[in-house]
Short mmCIF file of C-alpha atoms and ligand atoms in Angstrom, two decimals:
data_model
loop_
_atom_site.label_atom_id
_atom_site.label_comp_id
_atom_site.label_asym_id
_atom_site.label_seq_id
_atom_site.Cartn_x
_atom_site.Cartn_y
_atom_site.Cartn_z
CA MET U 1 -51.42 -11.44 17.53
CA SER U 2 -47.63 -11.83 18.53
CA PHE U 3 -44.68 -9.24 18.73
CA PRO U 4 -41.53 -9.97 18.30
CA THR U 5 -39.72 -10.29 21.67
CA HIS U 6 -36.07 -9.03 20.25
CA ARG U 7 -36.01 -5.64 18.35
CA PRO U 8 -32.62 -5.01 16.85
CA ARG U 9 -33.93 -1.98 14.96
CA ARG U 10 -34.19 -0.36 18.08
CA LEU U 11 -30.40 0.11 17.41
CA ARG U 12 -31.02 1.87 14.30
CA GLN U 13 -33.39 4.28 15.46
CA SER U 14 -32.13 7.79 14.55
CA PRO U 15 -28.89 9.40 13.56
CA ALA U 16 -27.56 9.66 16.89
CA VAL U 17 -28.28 6.16 18.19
CA ARG U 18 -26.73 4.85 14.96
CA ARG U 19 -23.62 6.77 15.74
CA LEU U 20 -23.29 5.98 19.21
CA VAL U 21 -23.37 2.18 18.65
CA ARG U 22 -21.37 2.20 15.36
CA GLU U 23 -18.59 -0.38 16.04
CA THR U 24 -15.96 0.59 13.39
CA ARG U 25 -14.96 3.97 12.65
CA LEU U 26 -12.80 5.43 9.78
CA ASP U 27 -10.11 7.78 11.18
CA PRO U 28 -7.74 10.22 8.68
CA ALA U 29 -5.24 9.15 10.95
CA GLN U 30 -5.78 5.64 9.61
CA LEU U 31 -5.16 6.77 5.86
CA ILE U 32 -1.90 6.25 3.71
CA LEU U 33 -1.31 7.69 0.83
CA PRO U 34 0.53 6.19 -2.37
CA ALA U 35 2.40 8.51 -4.46
CA PHE U 36 4.79 8.16 -7.47
CA VAL U 37 7.43 10.22 -8.41
CA ARG U 38 9.22 10.39 -11.80
CA GLU U 39 12.31 11.14 -12.45
CA GLY U 40 13.02 13.89 -15.58
CA ILE U 41 9.73 15.63 -16.11
CA ALA U 42 8.95 19.06 -15.69
CA GLU U 43 5.10 18.93 -15.10
CA PRO U 44 3.23 16.43 -13.44
CA VAL U 45 1.89 13.47 -16.02
CA GLU U 46 -2.04 12.21 -15.00
CA ILE U 47 -2.28 8.24 -15.14
CA SER U 48 -4.94 7.72 -17.59
CA SER U 49 -6.48 4.53 -15.56
CA MET U 50 -6.42 6.08 -12.24
CA PRO U 51 -8.06 9.50 -12.68
CA GLY U 52 -6.68 12.29 -10.52
CA VAL U 53 -3.90 10.28 -9.96
CA GLN U 54 -0.55 11.61 -11.05
CA GLN U 55 3.02 10.73 -11.54
CA HIS U 56 4.40 13.78 -9.66
CA THR U 57 7.77 15.87 -10.40
CA LEU U 58 9.75 16.72 -6.98
CA ASP U 59 7.85 20.14 -6.66
CA SER U 60 4.13 18.59 -7.22
CA LEU U 61 5.13 15.67 -4.66
CA ARG U 62 6.25 18.14 -2.11
CA ARG U 63 2.57 20.10 -2.68
CA SER U 64 0.97 17.09 -1.99
CA ALA U 65 2.60 15.69 1.05
CA THR U 66 2.11 19.16 2.32
CA ASP U 67 -1.94 18.77 1.59
CA ALA U 68 -1.83 14.96 3.06
CA ALA U 69 -0.53 16.60 6.48
CA ALA U 70 -3.05 19.38 6.39
CA ALA U 71 -5.70 16.58 6.13
CA GLY U 72 -4.28 15.08 9.02
CA ILE U 73 -3.65 11.32 7.05
CA GLY U 74 -1.34 9.06 8.50
CA GLY U 75 1.46 8.31 5.94
CA ILE U 76 2.73 8.72 2.53
CA MET U 77 3.74 5.70 0.58
CA LEU U 78 6.21 6.52 -2.17
CA PHE U 79 7.22 4.87 -5.50
CA GLY U 80 9.97 6.30 -7.78
CA VAL U 81 9.88 5.85 -11.61
CA PRO U 82 13.24 6.04 -12.99
CA ALA U 83 13.95 7.66 -16.33
CA VAL U 84 16.42 4.78 -16.83
CA ARG U 85 16.15 0.89 -15.92
CA ASP U 86 18.88 -2.24 -15.89
CA ALA U 87 18.67 -5.68 -15.05
CA ARG U 88 19.73 -5.46 -11.51
CA GLY U 89 17.76 -2.06 -10.78
CA SER U 90 20.51 -0.08 -10.04
CA GLY U 91 18.72 3.44 -9.30
CA ALA U 92 16.89 1.45 -6.31
CA ASP U 93 20.11 1.96 -4.26
CA ASP U 94 21.78 4.99 -6.19
CA PRO U 95 21.75 8.06 -3.37
CA ARG U 96 20.59 10.01 -6.21
CA GLY U 97 18.02 7.74 -7.59
CA ILE U 98 14.69 9.67 -7.90
CA LEU U 99 13.03 7.51 -4.78
CA ASN U 100 16.29 8.37 -2.61
CA VAL U 101 16.14 12.09 -3.57
CA ALA U 102 12.63 12.51 -3.34
CA THR U 103 12.47 10.69 0.38
CA GLU U 104 15.00 12.96 1.42
CA ALA U 105 12.83 15.85 0.25
CA LEU U 106 9.83 14.70 1.75
CA VAL U 107 11.20 13.90 4.89
CA ALA U 108 12.34 17.39 5.40
CA GLU U 109 9.21 18.90 4.31
CA VAL U 110 5.97 16.60 6.09
CA GLY U 111 8.43 14.44 8.07
CA ASP U 112 7.02 15.79 11.77
CA ALA U 113 3.76 15.40 10.42
CA LEU U 114 3.55 12.20 8.60
CA VAL U 115 4.97 9.09 8.36
CA VAL U 116 6.85 8.94 4.98
CA GLN U 117 6.92 5.15 3.65
CA THR U 118 9.27 4.11 0.71
CA ASP U 119 8.54 1.04 -1.70
CA LEU U 120 11.26 -1.38 -1.46
CA CYS U 121 10.99 -3.32 -4.16
CA LEU U 122 12.95 -3.56 -7.39
CA ASP U 123 9.88 -3.82 -10.34
CA GLU U 124 10.17 -0.21 -10.99
CA PHE U 125 13.68 0.30 -11.01
CA THR U 126 14.94 -2.86 -13.64
CA ASP U 127 14.28 -3.37 -17.19
CA HIS U 128 12.39 -6.55 -17.32
CA GLY U 129 9.75 -5.08 -14.60
CA HIS U 130 10.46 -8.20 -12.27
CA CYS U 131 10.52 -7.89 -8.51
CA GLY U 132 14.23 -9.11 -8.37
CA VAL U 133 17.17 -10.06 -10.14
CA LEU U 134 16.70 -12.86 -12.76
CA ALA U 135 18.63 -16.16 -12.97
CA ALA U 136 20.54 -17.20 -15.88
CA ASP U 137 17.51 -19.22 -16.75
CA GLY U 138 15.18 -16.45 -16.42
CA SER U 139 13.78 -17.40 -13.13
CA VAL U 140 13.55 -14.60 -9.68
CA ASP U 141 16.84 -15.31 -8.39
CA ASN U 142 15.28 -15.20 -4.24
CA ASP U 143 18.87 -15.02 -2.78
CA ALA U 144 20.84 -12.58 -5.27
CA THR U 145 17.69 -10.10 -4.72
CA LEU U 146 17.60 -10.39 -1.04
CA GLU U 147 21.43 -9.06 -1.59
CA ARG U 148 19.87 -5.82 -3.65
CA TYR U 149 16.89 -5.61 -0.99
CA ALA U 150 19.70 -5.50 1.36
CA ALA U 151 21.26 -2.27 -0.60
CA MET U 152 18.05 -0.37 -1.25
CA GLY U 153 17.17 -0.47 2.38
CA LEU U 154 19.90 0.82 3.67
CA ALA U 155 19.79 3.55 0.83
CA GLN U 156 16.48 4.36 1.69
CA ALA U 157 17.70 4.44 5.31
CA ARG U 158 20.33 7.03 4.54
CA ALA U 159 17.65 9.02 2.74
CA GLY U 160 15.78 9.45 6.10
CA SER U 161 13.06 6.98 5.33
CA PRO U 162 11.52 6.04 8.78
CA MET U 163 9.53 3.27 7.31
CA LEU U 164 10.59 0.88 4.24
CA GLY U 165 7.48 -1.07 2.74
CA LEU U 166 8.96 -4.44 1.83
CA SER U 167 6.97 -5.33 -1.43
CA GLY U 168 8.77 -7.86 -3.33
CA MET U 169 7.56 -11.24 -1.67
CA MET U 170 11.18 -12.69 -1.81
CA ASP U 171 11.38 -15.43 0.94
CA GLY U 172 13.35 -13.90 3.97
CA GLN U 173 13.26 -10.28 2.82
CA VAL U 174 12.26 -9.04 6.43
CA ALA U 175 15.04 -10.93 8.20
CA HIS U 176 17.46 -10.25 5.64
CA VAL U 177 16.68 -6.14 5.68
CA ARG U 178 16.57 -6.02 9.43
CA ALA U 179 19.76 -7.46 9.76
CA ALA U 180 21.37 -5.26 7.43
CA LEU U 181 19.68 -2.08 8.97
CA ASP U 182 20.78 -3.01 12.41
CA ALA U 183 24.39 -3.84 11.37
CA GLU U 184 24.55 -0.43 10.23
CA GLY U 185 22.82 1.13 13.23
CA PHE U 186 19.38 1.80 11.47
CA THR U 187 17.53 -0.11 14.47
CA ASP U 188 14.54 2.57 14.65
CA THR U 189 13.52 2.25 11.02
CA LEU U 190 9.82 0.91 10.75
CA LEU U 191 9.30 -2.43 8.56
CA LEU U 192 6.13 -2.75 6.58
CA ALA U 193 6.11 -6.12 5.37
CA TYR U 194 3.53 -6.86 2.31
CA SER U 195 3.17 -10.12 3.72
CA ALA U 196 -0.10 -11.39 2.03
CA LYS U 197 -0.08 -10.15 -1.66
CA TYR U 198 -2.06 -11.95 -4.24
CA ALA U 199 -0.86 -12.34 -7.74
CA GLY U 200 -3.90 -11.22 -9.46
CA ALA U 201 -5.51 -8.79 -12.18
CA PHE U 202 -5.88 -5.70 -9.92
CA TYR U 203 -2.58 -4.17 -10.62
CA GLY U 204 -3.05 -3.09 -13.95
CA PRO U 205 -3.45 0.63 -13.43
CA PHE U 206 -0.25 0.60 -11.18
CA ARG U 207 1.73 -0.41 -14.00
CA GLU U 208 0.50 2.45 -16.22
CA ALA U 209 1.50 4.48 -13.36
CA VAL U 210 5.26 3.08 -12.68
CA ASP U 211 5.50 2.65 -16.43
CA SER U 212 6.01 -1.07 -15.51
CA GLN U 213 8.53 -2.88 -18.30
CA LEU U 214 6.76 -6.56 -16.97
CA GLN U 215 6.18 -9.06 -19.62
CA GLY U 216 4.42 -12.12 -17.89
CA ASP U 217 3.35 -12.48 -14.13
CA ARG U 218 4.61 -12.64 -10.88
CA ARG U 219 2.92 -15.91 -10.55
CA THR U 220 6.19 -17.59 -8.57
CA TYR U 221 6.63 -15.07 -5.75
CA GLN U 222 2.92 -13.65 -5.15
CA LEU U 223 0.33 -15.50 -3.60
CA ASP U 224 -2.42 -17.62 -5.62
CA PRO U 225 -5.70 -15.97 -5.21
CA ALA U 226 -7.06 -19.09 -4.18
CA ASN U 227 -5.07 -19.74 -1.19
CA ALA U 228 -6.22 -18.01 2.47
CA ARG U 229 -4.23 -20.14 4.64
CA GLU U 230 -0.70 -19.48 2.79
CA GLY U 231 -1.40 -16.11 3.26
CA VAL U 232 -2.22 -16.06 7.08
CA ARG U 233 1.09 -18.22 6.98
CA GLU U 234 3.22 -15.39 5.16
CA ALA U 235 2.55 -12.64 7.53
CA VAL U 236 3.23 -15.10 10.75
CA LEU U 237 6.69 -15.62 9.12
CA ASP U 238 7.24 -12.28 8.62
CA VAL U 239 5.94 -11.33 12.25
CA GLU U 240 9.04 -13.98 13.24
CA GLU U 241 11.23 -12.22 10.92
CA GLY U 242 10.80 -8.83 12.79
CA ALA U 243 8.26 -7.52 10.75
CA ASP U 244 6.81 -4.17 12.70
CA VAL U 245 3.52 -4.21 10.34
CA VAL U 246 1.87 -6.59 8.05
CA MET U 247 -0.29 -6.08 5.14
CA VAL U 248 -2.80 -7.80 2.94
CA LYS U 249 -3.19 -6.53 -0.52
CA PRO U 250 -5.53 -6.29 -2.49
CA ALA U 251 -7.89 -5.44 0.42
CA LEU U 252 -11.61 -5.83 -0.92
CA PRO U 253 -11.08 -9.08 -2.56
CA TYR U 254 -9.15 -10.54 0.52
CA LEU U 255 -11.09 -9.18 3.25
CA ASP U 256 -11.73 -12.93 4.35
CA VAL U 257 -7.69 -13.25 4.50
CA LEU U 258 -7.29 -10.06 6.29
CA ALA U 259 -9.59 -10.82 9.12
CA GLU U 260 -8.03 -14.23 9.67
CA VAL U 261 -4.48 -12.51 9.80
CA ARG U 262 -5.74 -9.90 12.39
CA ALA U 263 -7.06 -12.72 14.30
CA THR U 264 -3.51 -14.42 13.88
CA VAL U 265 -0.69 -11.79 14.54
CA ASP U 266 -0.43 -9.35 17.26
CA VAL U 267 1.28 -6.59 15.27
CA PRO U 268 -0.37 -3.62 13.43
CA VAL U 269 -2.10 -5.38 10.59
CA TRP U 270 -2.66 -2.80 7.17
CA ALA U 271 -4.59 -3.31 3.67
CA TYR U 272 -3.91 -1.97 0.35
CA GLN U 273 -6.90 -0.62 -1.69
CA VAL U 274 -4.89 -1.30 -5.09
CA SER U 275 -5.22 0.53 -8.25
CA GLY U 276 -7.82 -2.05 -9.79
CA GLU U 277 -10.22 -1.46 -6.71
CA PHE U 278 -9.39 2.32 -7.08
CA ALA U 279 -10.31 2.11 -10.62
CA MET U 280 -13.37 0.07 -10.47
CA ILE U 281 -14.82 2.68 -8.25
CA GLU U 282 -13.90 5.54 -10.26
CA ALA U 283 -15.19 3.90 -13.54
CA ALA U 284 -18.32 3.11 -12.15
CA ALA U 285 -19.06 6.77 -10.67
CA ALA U 286 -17.86 8.10 -13.82
CA ASN U 287 -20.81 6.35 -15.83
CA GLY U 288 -23.21 7.44 -13.07
CA TRP U 289 -23.79 3.63 -11.87
CA ILE U 290 -22.55 4.09 -8.03
CA ASP U 291 -22.58 6.45 -5.60
CA ARG U 292 -18.73 7.89 -5.36
CA ARG U 293 -18.42 9.30 -2.00
CA GLY U 294 -21.08 6.37 -0.63
CA ALA U 295 -18.98 3.54 -2.37
CA VAL U 296 -15.31 4.75 -1.81
CA LEU U 297 -16.43 5.47 2.14
CA GLU U 298 -18.30 2.05 2.53
CA SER U 299 -15.06 0.11 1.06
CA LEU U 300 -12.88 1.87 3.47
CA LEU U 301 -14.70 1.24 6.57
CA SER U 302 -15.04 -2.73 5.42
CA ILE U 303 -11.56 -3.06 5.22
CA ARG U 304 -11.32 -1.59 8.60
CA ARG U 305 -14.15 -3.80 9.83
CA ALA U 306 -12.51 -6.75 8.35
CA GLY U 307 -9.61 -6.14 10.58
CA ALA U 308 -7.32 -3.30 8.90
CA ASP U 309 -5.68 -0.94 11.50
CA ALA U 310 -5.02 1.34 8.84
CA VAL U 311 -5.86 1.64 4.73
CA LEU U 312 -3.32 2.39 1.74
CA THR U 313 -5.61 3.90 -0.24
CA TYR U 314 -5.56 6.53 -3.26
CA PHE U 315 -8.54 7.97 -1.78
CA ALA U 316 -6.77 9.30 1.15
CA LEU U 317 -6.99 12.93 0.73
CA GLU U 318 -10.41 12.90 -0.19
CA ALA U 319 -11.74 10.65 2.19
CA ALA U 320 -9.93 12.55 4.78
CA ALA U 321 -11.27 15.82 3.79
CA TRP U 322 -15.25 13.87 4.07
CA LEU U 323 -14.43 12.29 7.56
CA ARG U 324 -13.69 15.67 8.93
CA GLU U 325 -17.08 17.49 7.43
C1 PBG A 401 5.32 -3.85 -6.34
C2 PBG A 401 4.31 -3.29 -6.07
C3 PBG A 401 3.02 -3.06 -6.96
C4 PBG A 401 2.21 -2.42 -6.04
C5 PBG A 401 2.60 -1.91 -5.07
N1 PBG A 401 3.65 -2.50 -4.79
C6 PBG A 401 3.10 -3.91 -7.95
C7 PBG A 401 2.81 -5.40 -8.30
O1 PBG A 401 3.21 -6.17 -7.21
O2 PBG A 401 2.81 -5.81 -9.53
C8 PBG A 401 0.40 -2.05 -6.44
C9 PBG A 401 0.11 -1.31 -6.04
C10 PBG A 401 -1.48 -1.05 -6.97
O3 PBG A 401 -1.65 -1.77 -7.62
O4 PBG A 401 -1.96 0.05 -6.44
N2 PBG A 401 6.46 -2.97 -6.24
#
């Protein structure tokens, strides 16, 4: 009879030992809650494909942000849903536009406790639903869009946003917005670049959440799901352009990209557990096919383990509460 020389199971023998040797931890401070605020509604509106997530009124948004601060999470990412849209997304840089008004209110309410972040992209504001403005042939015009992003970035900075989330995947967007901010003295405004953002099937519920007008797809600007190296290259370019934080999105289907980006750049790397990832867990849990709490915490832990320093997740408040138990 020969006995094993190596006994890795020693490290798993009790909850106390397992806790002591755990490599990855989840902390509420590393969670960021995405939130939607809609113009012109008197009551919050439920999003059917995202159980428990709402389009907020200004009041319910403020309450939710206060809860977020009390839960000890790190930040809140704000998306606006305007009542009126047009081809150039005029509501995006209008100081009275819903996103800018909500930003001002939130920063006043929770700005000391949480990092308020604002989505810097045109898709919620355009009547065609694309992330940029269109050229005469219907294609998304990269450089004309950069001008719109600069105006939008300035409007958000003037509304008090400390961190802008560049989610449009236009070439040169980080450098362009950085230069526009610096020229106006907003040298401290943080830029979060959605560097490796993949065009795919996991954003469906978000489109309902922001009442998206998009026909077609975003494959001429978001990344091809087949390409990992290209995602890493985008992150490197964004760091060169001055991104303070880079992001990989979606999260769970792209853990390989996340790990590679983490190994390549030296700025914080975040990941976005997107609406489709959220909806899959919710749908399976609602059917009794999966343990909801276990799946939520395991998915977040796995995203952290793969290399994310922080995670944007619709589960942020609930996960933070569980982590504090
Ligand atoms: C673009 C944007 C999208 C998401 C975040 N920012 C939609 C898209 O690219 O189609 C999706 C987030 C999610 O699915 O939860 N402004």
